[in-house]
XYZ file of C-alpha atoms in Angstrom:
699
model
C 113.267 33.894 -6.507
C 111.657 33.065 -3.155
C 114.390 35.119 -1.423
C 113.814 38.063 -3.684
C 109.989 38.047 -3.325
C 110.208 37.850 0.496
C 112.694 40.792 0.196
C 110.353 42.782 -1.793
C 107.331 42.065 0.373
C 109.068 43.331 3.525
C 110.372 46.384 1.545
C 107.102 47.428 0.278
C 105.448 47.069 3.670
C 108.007 49.678 4.785
C 107.309 51.790 2.033
C 103.713 51.878 2.883
C 104.979 53.659 6.125
C 106.705 56.555 3.892
C 110.205 55.060 4.026
C 112.773 55.320 1.028
C 113.562 52.248 -0.778
C 117.281 52.726 -0.309
C 116.871 53.164 3.448
C 114.831 49.987 4.043
C 115.066 47.749 1.095
C 118.602 46.604 2.161
C 117.406 45.696 5.607
C 115.824 42.519 4.538
C 118.434 41.226 2.169
C 118.156 38.053 4.409
C 114.506 38.219 4.632
C 113.904 35.371 6.879
C 116.159 36.840 9.569
C 113.958 38.910 11.760
C 116.920 40.278 13.686
C 117.875 42.180 10.404
C 114.807 44.405 10.880
C 115.048 44.885 14.597
C 118.772 45.535 15.305
C 120.191 48.610 13.939
C 123.850 47.355 13.577
C 122.499 44.323 11.493
C 120.612 46.640 9.177
C 123.734 48.661 8.618
C 125.614 45.353 7.672
C 123.079 44.127 5.187
C 122.267 47.474 3.634
C 123.200 47.726 -0.096
C 124.455 51.215 0.515
C 126.368 53.075 3.371
C 123.713 53.355 6.111
C 123.889 53.992 9.865
C 120.497 53.559 11.727
C 119.529 55.240 15.054
C 116.500 53.485 16.691
C 114.428 54.783 19.510
C 116.909 53.855 22.117
C 119.689 55.570 20.244
C 117.545 58.766 19.747
C 116.812 58.840 23.599
C 120.350 58.600 24.343
C 121.240 61.711 22.391
C 119.058 63.698 24.773
C 117.482 66.191 22.438
C 114.140 67.846 23.315
C 113.019 68.300 19.762
C 113.492 66.483 16.462
C 115.762 69.485 15.402
C 118.033 69.064 18.451
C 118.286 65.419 17.801
C 119.489 66.210 14.330
C 121.973 68.748 15.787
C 123.453 65.957 17.922
C 123.732 63.140 15.413
C 127.415 61.706 15.205
C 129.062 62.598 12.020
C 127.188 66.072 11.443
C 128.271 69.502 12.570
C 127.102 72.992 12.942
C 123.321 71.821 12.999
C 121.017 74.647 13.551
C 117.547 74.911 15.057
C 116.460 78.265 13.717
C 113.329 79.968 12.480
C 113.823 78.548 9.078
C 113.740 75.003 10.061
C 116.224 72.209 10.740
C 119.451 72.083 9.142
C 123.031 70.571 9.495
C 126.442 70.261 7.583
C 128.885 67.456 7.237
C 132.475 66.972 6.085
C 133.409 70.691 6.645
C 131.157 71.841 3.849
C 128.660 74.495 5.153
C 126.489 74.742 2.091
C 123.979 72.089 1.273
C 126.165 69.078 2.399
C 123.152 67.364 4.132
C 119.900 66.347 2.500
C 117.067 65.979 5.263
C 114.091 63.845 4.208
C 110.881 63.398 6.105
C 109.617 59.823 5.799
C 111.477 59.726 2.485
C 110.095 62.976 1.009
C 112.606 65.126 -0.534
C 112.199 68.831 0.199
C 112.058 71.436 -2.580
C 114.444 74.365 -2.948
C 112.580 76.235 -0.154
C 112.575 72.880 1.893
C 112.069 74.691 5.304
C 108.286 73.919 5.663
C 108.102 70.238 6.257
C 111.314 70.591 8.123
C 110.049 73.403 10.442
C 106.932 71.472 11.408
C 108.701 68.145 11.951
C 111.850 69.713 13.459
C 109.684 71.352 16.301
C 107.946 68.093 17.113
C 109.100 66.356 20.384
C 112.035 63.847 19.770
C 109.697 60.913 21.121
C 107.692 61.246 17.781
C 110.736 59.909 16.016
C 110.669 56.171 15.221
C 114.096 56.046 13.735
C 116.822 58.248 11.927
C 118.883 56.973 8.951
C 122.025 58.348 7.786
C 123.040 57.421 4.357
C 126.370 58.244 2.339
C 127.470 57.629 -1.130
C 125.698 58.425 -4.415
C 122.353 56.630 -5.745
C 119.795 57.470 -8.343
C 117.204 57.730 -5.491
C 118.915 60.454 -3.540
C 121.296 61.735 -6.076
C 124.971 62.658 -5.391
C 124.990 66.157 -4.419
C 124.627 65.939 -0.735
C 127.470 64.417 1.272
C 124.997 62.843 3.820
C 121.305 61.960 3.436
C 119.277 62.034 6.595
C 115.752 60.385 6.864
C 113.697 61.414 9.681
C 111.184 58.584 10.157
C 108.190 59.894 12.140
C 106.271 57.299 14.276
C 103.278 55.714 12.414
C 99.889 55.449 14.334
C 98.910 52.340 16.108
C 95.374 50.938 16.504
C 95.920 50.019 20.388
C 94.469 52.713 22.331
C 96.951 54.703 24.355
C 97.453 58.174 25.937
C 100.677 59.994 26.818
C 101.510 63.302 28.447
C 104.919 64.862 28.772
C 106.044 68.104 30.548
C 109.461 69.539 30.353
C 110.747 72.510 32.439
C 114.167 74.000 32.624
C 116.653 76.736 32.165
C 118.676 77.758 29.192
C 121.303 80.015 30.807
C 118.967 81.847 33.231
C 115.859 81.854 30.866
C 112.910 79.596 31.712
C 111.806 77.042 28.916
C 108.598 74.700 28.878
C 107.451 72.038 26.614
C 103.937 70.500 27.052
C 102.958 67.594 24.703
C 99.784 65.487 24.853
C 98.813 62.513 22.527
C 95.815 60.286 22.137
C 96.166 57.228 19.826
C 93.718 54.432 18.892
C 91.791 52.772 16.115
C 89.883 49.671 15.129
C 90.816 46.854 12.839
C 92.528 48.285 9.750
C 92.274 51.946 10.902
C 94.698 53.726 13.278
C 95.160 57.283 14.271
C 97.255 59.438 16.426
C 96.554 63.057 17.597
C 99.636 64.796 19.041
C 99.428 68.486 20.391
C 102.641 70.157 21.336
C 103.275 73.543 22.888
C 106.841 74.992 23.185
C 107.954 78.084 25.140
C 111.656 78.611 24.309
C 113.550 81.247 26.119
C 117.215 81.704 24.942
C 119.486 84.424 26.360
C 121.711 86.592 23.984
C 125.306 87.261 25.226
C 127.772 88.426 22.595
C 130.886 90.208 22.872
C 132.694 92.159 19.926
C 135.952 93.763 19.500
C 136.138 95.914 16.305
C 139.085 97.745 14.540
C 138.591 100.078 11.603
C 141.071 101.486 8.952
C 141.361 104.560 11.069
C 142.855 102.517 13.860
C 139.937 103.064 16.243
C 139.107 100.043 18.367
C 135.767 99.445 20.115
C 134.487 96.911 22.420
C 130.767 96.141 22.317
C 128.650 93.914 24.320
C 125.045 92.657 23.442
C 122.809 91.380 26.084
C 119.107 90.429 25.617
C 116.669 87.454 25.369
C 114.850 85.518 22.337
C 111.579 84.029 22.992
C 109.662 82.005 20.812
C 106.086 80.328 21.442
C 105.274 77.572 19.272
C 101.934 75.399 18.644
C 102.081 72.209 16.576
C 99.187 70.168 15.718
C 100.299 67.011 13.643
C 97.477 64.284 13.580
C 98.004 61.223 11.376
C 95.491 58.735 10.004
C 96.413 55.201 8.659
C 93.924 53.092 6.705
C 94.625 49.642 5.525
C 92.549 47.251 3.217
C 94.477 44.040 2.888
C 97.725 45.148 1.364
C 96.526 48.503 0.220
C 97.445 51.485 2.631
C 96.654 55.131 2.990
C 98.246 57.653 5.347
C 96.967 61.129 5.733
C 99.065 63.640 7.480
C 97.665 67.106 7.968
C 99.723 69.562 10.129
C 99.492 73.266 11.321
C 102.418 75.226 12.827
C 101.928 78.460 14.550
C 105.037 80.491 15.768
C 105.366 83.768 17.641
C 108.897 85.197 18.285
C 110.254 88.182 20.065
C 113.913 89.299 20.340
C 115.152 92.308 22.353
C 118.882 93.013 22.718
C 120.657 96.136 24.001
C 124.054 97.005 22.739
C 126.737 98.918 24.764
C 130.187 100.342 24.038
C 132.620 101.085 26.786
C 129.727 100.766 29.369
C 127.466 103.148 27.460
C 124.395 102.055 25.947
C 124.346 102.686 22.105
C 121.442 100.910 20.643
C 118.335 98.781 21.457
C 117.103 96.305 18.817
C 113.629 94.702 18.788
C 112.293 92.147 16.395
C 108.826 90.452 16.249
C 108.110 87.639 14.038
C 104.945 85.620 13.277
C 104.767 82.398 11.258
C 101.939 80.056 10.180
C 102.385 76.791 8.230
C 99.606 74.691 6.975
C 100.417 71.411 5.212
C 98.580 68.317 4.093
C 100.401 65.115 2.992
C 98.900 61.748 1.603
C 100.498 58.616 1.038
C 99.132 55.495 -0.781
C 100.551 52.004 -1.468
C 99.022 49.261 -3.455
C 100.138 45.892 -4.924
C 100.052 45.542 -8.784
C 99.404 41.941 -9.575
C 100.066 42.426 -13.105
C 103.712 43.328 -12.814
C 104.228 41.506 -9.380
C 105.281 44.649 -7.820
C 103.999 47.618 -5.579
C 103.016 51.151 -6.533
C 103.605 53.981 -4.134
C 101.971 57.390 -4.436
C 102.678 60.671 -2.466
C 101.038 64.224 -2.643
C 101.550 67.115 -0.424
C 100.263 70.657 -0.502
C 101.597 73.614 1.745
C 100.660 77.222 2.424
C 102.932 79.359 4.691
C 103.202 82.982 5.628
C 105.768 84.897 7.735
C 106.307 88.397 8.836
C 109.211 89.908 10.591
C 109.354 93.385 12.099
C 112.787 94.913 13.230
C 113.293 98.273 14.804
C 116.906 99.544 15.656
C 116.746 102.469 18.189
C 120.186 104.079 18.604
C 120.882 106.345 21.676
C 121.694 109.241 19.134
C 120.196 109.469 15.684
C 117.261 108.256 13.695
C 115.651 104.674 14.180
C 116.221 102.325 11.451
C 112.924 100.059 10.449
C 112.704 96.915 8.326
C 109.773 94.660 7.690
C 109.601 91.521 5.670
C 106.531 89.554 4.650
C 106.789 86.383 2.890
C 104.253 83.857 1.554
C 105.047 80.509 0.164
C 102.927 78.040 -1.779
C 103.998 74.515 -2.524
C 102.654 71.331 -4.241
C 104.777 68.024 -4.589
C 104.084 64.595 -5.610
C 105.774 61.394 -6.505
C 105.046 57.840 -7.813
C 107.148 54.726 -7.710
C 107.074 51.257 -8.698
C 109.052 48.478 -7.008
C 109.474 45.153 -8.410
C 111.656 42.042 -7.709
C 112.828 40.127 -10.756
C 114.954 37.098 -9.869
C 118.066 38.475 -7.831
C 117.153 42.071 -8.853
C 115.155 44.675 -7.191
C 114.067 47.190 -9.653
C 112.576 50.759 -8.891
C 111.201 53.370 -11.280
C 110.163 56.743 -9.852
C 108.813 59.998 -11.046
C 108.929 63.214 -8.770
C 107.689 66.736 -9.243
C 107.140 70.026 -7.305
C 106.192 73.589 -7.783
C 106.973 76.347 -5.382
C 106.089 79.993 -5.629
C 107.145 82.717 -3.236
C 106.367 86.409 -2.883
C 108.586 88.690 -0.751
C 107.758 92.260 0.217
C 110.490 94.259 2.000
C 110.014 97.777 3.605
C 113.300 99.343 4.905
C 114.401 102.878 5.967
C 113.532 105.290 8.784
C 110.351 105.559 10.721
C 109.324 108.438 8.445
C 110.822 107.229 5.143
C 110.307 103.641 3.860
C 111.599 102.178 0.393
C 109.228 99.237 -0.675
C 110.597 96.427 -2.662
C 108.448 93.466 -4.009
C 110.063 90.191 -5.451
C 108.382 87.134 -6.844
C 110.033 83.779 -7.341
C 108.846 80.526 -8.808
C 110.440 77.031 -9.071
C 109.281 74.053 -11.027
C 111.197 70.844 -10.807
C 110.686 67.376 -12.248
C 112.683 64.076 -11.927
C 112.738 60.475 -13.150
C 115.079 57.943 -11.926
C 115.679 54.020 -12.282
C 117.564 51.978 -10.016
C 118.483 48.225 -10.018
C 119.773 46.434 -6.983
C 121.360 43.193 -7.892
C 122.379 40.596 -5.202
C 124.692 37.571 -6.244
C 127.589 35.589 -5.377
C 128.542 33.160 -2.623
C 126.816 30.158 -1.002
C 123.750 32.151 0.163
C 123.681 34.364 -3.009
C 124.424 37.497 -1.110
C 128.167 38.151 -1.275
C 127.724 41.055 -3.635
C 125.088 43.769 -4.108
C 125.681 46.083 -7.141
C 123.345 49.059 -7.349
C 123.222 50.812 -10.515
C 121.039 53.778 -11.393
C 120.326 56.850 -13.641
C 118.530 60.135 -12.310
C 117.372 62.693 -14.798
C 116.442 66.177 -13.301
C 114.782 69.103 -14.813
C 114.585 72.645 -13.077
C 113.043 75.948 -14.109
C 113.447 78.911 -11.780
C 112.146 82.289 -12.199
C 113.488 85.230 -10.208
C 111.808 88.703 -10.854
C 111.919 89.067 -14.735
C 114.659 86.612 -15.426
C 114.312 82.731 -15.899
C 116.846 79.989 -15.900
C 116.711 76.149 -16.939
C 118.848 73.424 -15.495
C 118.873 69.859 -16.793
C 121.174 67.031 -15.422
C 121.523 63.513 -16.292
C 123.188 61.851 -13.269
C 124.504 58.064 -13.349
C 125.604 56.307 -10.241
C 127.181 52.898 -9.304
C 127.775 51.367 -5.864
C 128.856 48.011 -4.751
C 128.635 45.962 -1.510
C 131.084 43.122 -1.081
C 131.006 40.896 2.015
C 134.563 39.537 1.413
C 134.799 37.876 4.764
C 132.532 36.552 7.421
C 132.680 39.660 9.614
C 133.889 42.197 6.933
C 132.153 44.320 4.403
C 133.576 46.633 1.807
C 131.436 49.428 0.116
C 132.325 51.901 -2.746
C 130.285 54.199 -4.933
C 130.683 56.545 -7.737
C 128.375 59.251 -9.307
C 127.914 62.495 -10.759
C 125.289 65.279 -10.719
C 124.261 68.904 -10.967
C 123.212 71.042 -7.979
C 121.068 74.297 -8.832
C 121.244 77.236 -6.637
C 118.404 77.678 -3.876
C 115.710 80.367 -4.440
C 117.299 82.395 -1.631
C 120.596 82.476 -3.324
C 118.795 83.788 -6.456
C 116.819 86.509 -4.762
C 118.118 90.180 -5.175
C 116.614 91.361 -1.857
C 119.220 92.653 0.290
C 119.070 92.458 4.211
C 121.032 95.290 5.813
C 123.523 94.425 8.456
C 122.419 94.967 11.950
C 124.910 97.698 12.906
C 128.135 98.980 11.357
C 128.627 97.968 7.642
C 132.134 96.511 6.942
C 133.292 93.618 4.966
C 133.213 91.464 8.189
C 129.658 92.593 8.877
C 128.122 93.122 5.357
C 124.554 93.396 4.136
C 123.281 90.059 2.805
C 121.833 89.367 -0.701
C 121.426 86.884 -3.496
C 122.737 86.735 -7.228
C 119.980 86.124 -9.850
C 122.609 84.923 -12.475
C 124.351 82.080 -10.350
C 125.278 78.900 -12.257
C 124.673 75.498 -10.997
C 127.253 73.415 -9.430
C 128.718 70.158 -11.307
C 129.617 67.565 -8.912
C 131.654 64.041 -9.214
C 132.036 61.804 -6.196
C 133.865 58.689 -5.202
C 133.742 56.905 -1.875
C 135.271 53.698 -0.453
C 134.868 52.193 3.059
C 135.326 49.005 5.042
C 133.477 47.691 8.116
C 134.248 45.156 10.675
C 131.440 43.688 12.778
C 131.970 42.255 16.239
C 129.949 40.825 18.942
C 127.376 38.912 17.009
C 126.681 41.849 14.878
C 125.848 44.387 17.552
C 129.213 46.259 17.340
C 130.923 47.709 14.195
C 134.326 49.537 13.395
C 134.237 51.658 10.212
C 136.599 53.661 8.078
C 135.611 55.577 4.909
C 137.355 57.764 2.459
C 135.667 60.199 0.117
C 136.623 62.545 -2.884
C 134.415 65.213 -4.394
C 135.244 67.540 -7.275
C 132.853 70.506 -7.729
C 132.950 72.844 -10.905
C 131.456 76.290 -10.492
C 131.745 75.989 -6.788
C 129.425 78.425 -4.980
C 130.656 80.454 -2.024
C 129.717 83.815 -0.594
C 131.942 86.848 -1.613
C 131.947 90.545 -0.970
C 131.798 93.666 -3.031
C 131.373 97.293 -2.389
C 128.030 98.323 -3.972
C 127.120 102.129 -3.859
C 129.138 102.544 -0.907
C 127.964 99.541 1.243
C 129.616 96.169 1.623
C 127.148 93.457 0.423
C 127.887 89.581 0.609
C 126.439 87.527 -2.286
C 126.769 83.910 -3.446
C 129.140 83.591 -6.484
C 130.636 80.902 -8.738
C 134.226 81.087 -7.569
C 135.993 78.367 -9.495
C 136.587 74.643 -9.141
C 136.928 72.954 -5.747
C 138.092 69.596 -4.374
C 136.898 68.060 -0.919
C 138.348 64.954 0.507
C 138.847 63.245 3.799
C 138.527 60.183 6.001
C 135.883 59.242 8.669
C 136.260 56.763 11.305
C 133.489 55.346 13.421
C 133.168 52.929 16.257
C 130.057 51.395 17.827
C 130.647 48.892 20.651
C 128.357 47.312 23.218
C 129.416 45.385 26.403
C 129.233 42.095 24.611
C 132.059 43.163 22.149
C 134.098 44.373 25.130
C 133.470 41.963 27.902
C 135.070 43.016 31.095
C 135.812 46.674 29.735
C 132.289 48.177 29.539
C 129.728 47.309 32.158
C 126.719 45.148 31.287
C 124.338 47.275 29.383
C 126.926 49.814 28.250
C 127.469 51.064 24.775
C 130.094 53.374 23.206
C 129.835 55.344 19.908
C 132.750 57.424 18.461
C 133.211 59.290 15.335
C 136.193 61.273 13.801
C 136.202 63.162 10.501
C 139.233 64.670 8.950
C 137.932 67.000 6.218
C 140.308 68.776 3.610
C 139.174 71.194 0.859
C 140.857 73.563 -1.704
C 139.493 76.008 -4.327
C 141.044 77.245 -7.442
C 139.630 80.688 -7.070
C 139.216 82.229 -10.544
C 138.416 85.717 -9.181
C 141.474 86.116 -6.969
C 143.710 83.857 -9.158
C 144.989 81.738 -6.203
C 144.516 78.140 -4.845
C 143.101 78.392 -1.296
C 141.210 76.344 1.387
C 137.413 76.536 1.126
C 135.767 79.015 3.444
C 135.055 77.748 6.945
C 136.778 74.204 6.811
C 137.216 72.536 10.185
C 140.585 70.671 10.913
C 138.467 67.846 12.388
C 135.209 66.961 13.796
C 134.768 64.477 16.549
C 132.033 62.844 18.912
C 132.131 60.418 21.664
C 128.984 59.093 23.502
C 128.375 56.453 26.201
C 125.034 55.038 27.145
C 124.413 52.880 30.140
C 121.026 51.208 29.841
C 121.008 47.693 31.239
C 117.820 45.607 30.281
C 115.227 45.907 32.846
C 117.005 48.582 34.790
C 114.960 51.400 36.329
C 118.065 53.871 36.138
C 119.634 54.870 32.695
C 122.137 57.396 31.974
C 124.490 58.768 29.292
C 127.201 61.395 28.155
C 128.022 62.829 24.979
C 131.139 64.808 24.010
C 131.354 66.719 20.772
C 134.278 68.745 19.540
C 135.158 70.688 16.320
C 138.639 71.567 15.563
C 139.624 75.156 14.475
C 137.548 76.385 11.479
C 139.559 78.351 9.075
C 138.897 80.654 6.197
C 141.804 82.167 3.956
C 140.778 84.110 0.997
C 144.393 85.358 -0.045
C 144.951 88.801 1.552
C 141.080 89.677 1.298
C 139.977 87.720 4.191
C 141.456 85.634 6.953
C 139.464 84.064 9.827
C 139.333 81.477 12.416
C 136.553 80.052 14.414
C 136.983 77.748 17.749
C 133.664 76.369 19.325
C 135.320 74.462 22.265
C 134.158 71.045 23.601
C 130.540 70.481 24.442
C 129.599 67.839 27.033
C 125.950 66.846 27.374
C 124.626 64.264 30.093
C 121.183 62.791 31.032
C 119.870 60.613 33.655
C 116.373 58.580 33.503
C 114.686 57.142 36.382
C 111.584 54.907 36.028
C 109.094 56.080 38.612
C 106.453 53.626 37.812
C 105.616 51.414 34.718
C 105.094 53.860 31.900
C 106.288 56.856 34.019
C 109.746 58.190 33.590
C 111.631 61.301 35.157
C 114.585 62.542 33.175
C 117.138 65.252 33.789
C 119.350 66.548 31.051
C 122.190 68.912 30.923
C 123.785 70.533 28.100
C 127.045 72.313 27.457
C 128.220 71.569 31.009
C 131.604 73.268 30.290
C 130.048 76.448 29.130
C 131.754 76.175 25.866
C 131.548 79.453 23.752
C 132.161 80.077 20.059
C 135.186 82.357 19.735
C 135.950 83.987 16.264
C 138.449 86.324 14.839
C 138.537 87.784 11.373
C 140.566 90.280 9.488
C 139.499 91.704 6.185
C 141.582 93.958 3.812
C 140.801 96.043 0.806
C 143.780 97.715 -0.667
C 145.458 99.514 2.181
C 142.400 99.409 4.437
C 142.093 96.897 7.175
C 139.180 95.744 9.302
C 139.351 93.471 12.350
C 136.591 91.778 14.299
C 136.809 89.444 17.168
C 134.181 87.962 19.621
C 132.591 85.150 21.461
C 128.897 84.001 21.622
C 126.962 81.707 23.937
C 128.518 79.538 26.574
C 125.014 79.015 28.289
C 124.330 75.855 30.160
C 121.068 74.149 29.819
C 119.064 72.117 32.435
C 115.701 70.327 31.484
C 113.768 68.176 33.574
C 111.096 65.955 32.014
C 108.084 64.049 33.380
C 106.501 61.738 30.975
C 103.827 59.189 31.320
C 102.064 56.791 28.737
C 99.268 54.438 29.519
């Protein structure tokens, strides 16, 4: 009982900082061992579920300028993006919703972009830690292959100030980031006031080769630049009264973007595209935590409200013909909340929770020529509620911690309204996970669960965005499908870990299997003479594969790695197949990579003034094969990033980071067929190198 109470006390202190129970409760399984809190590998070992932790040193070694860039570089994830719609990523070769991103334990709504947009643009130094969790649970559900929890640094009462300036080049475009932060407090009150200004400049360099059914082949080159200016104000206030805690987190995000690109074919200019966008997001989040003596537990509460607006204006000016105009205005309002109770009973850690969210969105789209515009309006609304219970039971062995059995049940209800139609989705999702420390340095983990994943609002919206240039099956208009059904998912995972070097190094292997009924992929159709791509329930799908991971430090490989060196490597071998009911064939899932791998080395001896690191990422050929309808491949090459940090004085660092040193470009080739007609599209994008120089001081 004493062990369980100590476990719960440290757990609930972490909950007050906004962290999920599944992410931190496990870290204190051996509550008297402070090492389990401080060391990321030890925390991974004693976690009830599959978890990998990146602390501040690990985050710095990734070299990302912003939180979104850190997310894009995390080992085991691929095809991460840092676009206007916020942070995103994918895993295990699944492009759609395979990664669930939390912010201090907060689950996003179907929109999900707003908290991630604000947090994703913050400097990487604002992150305290990042947690990657695999396997099913009642807390996180089973629909996402990987859950990523971004833990933002909590304010400290100790007065401090910091300034950070980054300048550099992405290709030949200048970039700038300026960040200042003031922090302080007295007694039980702490606050931090960070202000960030980003000036992103990104070159546009695309090459395309097209072939149409008439046999005409055309080469096209697009050159231009994409500029974004951002201002992020994200203060945080923490109040304590004994064991009672309250955190208030308002944030304001302003974004102004401009894209200009010029298209040419055969050396002759054919069109100029201009796009201007403006975004504003205001958000307020409050977290409270308090002990409940009557049940010997702790209650956590969270409430967040958001108001966001965005406008995008696009003009396409051909050398000959009429200009095309498109404008989209979007306003979104969001209210989310949760309540949870955590309680230790003997060797059991019990959690009850309620979650709810209401999201409304209004879209107004104008499209046509400069003189004739068609106006479309569309309203969407989503209301969701969930209740879940989880029991983490630790037992067995001399210390009573050989086994940890985590059982749970999650009940979700969702109501979505798109235009005049409504849909209701309910799901009861059981889950079971086991951790077994079957030998002194070995841990086996396995989990099983099922659940339901509803479509996103964007996938239900009938609003169609017209393709930028020609309209073909390979460059279609994009739209949603109001009648889309939810996916039904079943998952199983099993993995083993071997710990080395006094728990500071680990080797891991994991196998996974997933079955999805009513699997959603994007499909093509000819609608009134224009090709439109929309999501559809194409049939049943199966995803499976193996993941291998290595984390080693110099203590585990004495004489092989220099003192202060650490090595991290991952390899994912994903496989997927779909029983396509529409085509009547069994095929691979769209955009499935042959493999995804990463290798990183960090040299940071204790007390050294010079630190450096290198990271290599490679994705094998990504394939699409929809019978004779569509065939495609994508090759992204190998990316190498490096960074060197020199301490100029106590509290003052100078850092040089280089990204994509090999100039790797995305190369793609696709062929589409419709009866006896054939279209071909091949091209390459990107390849720009980035150099960033950062001067940072803290006092």
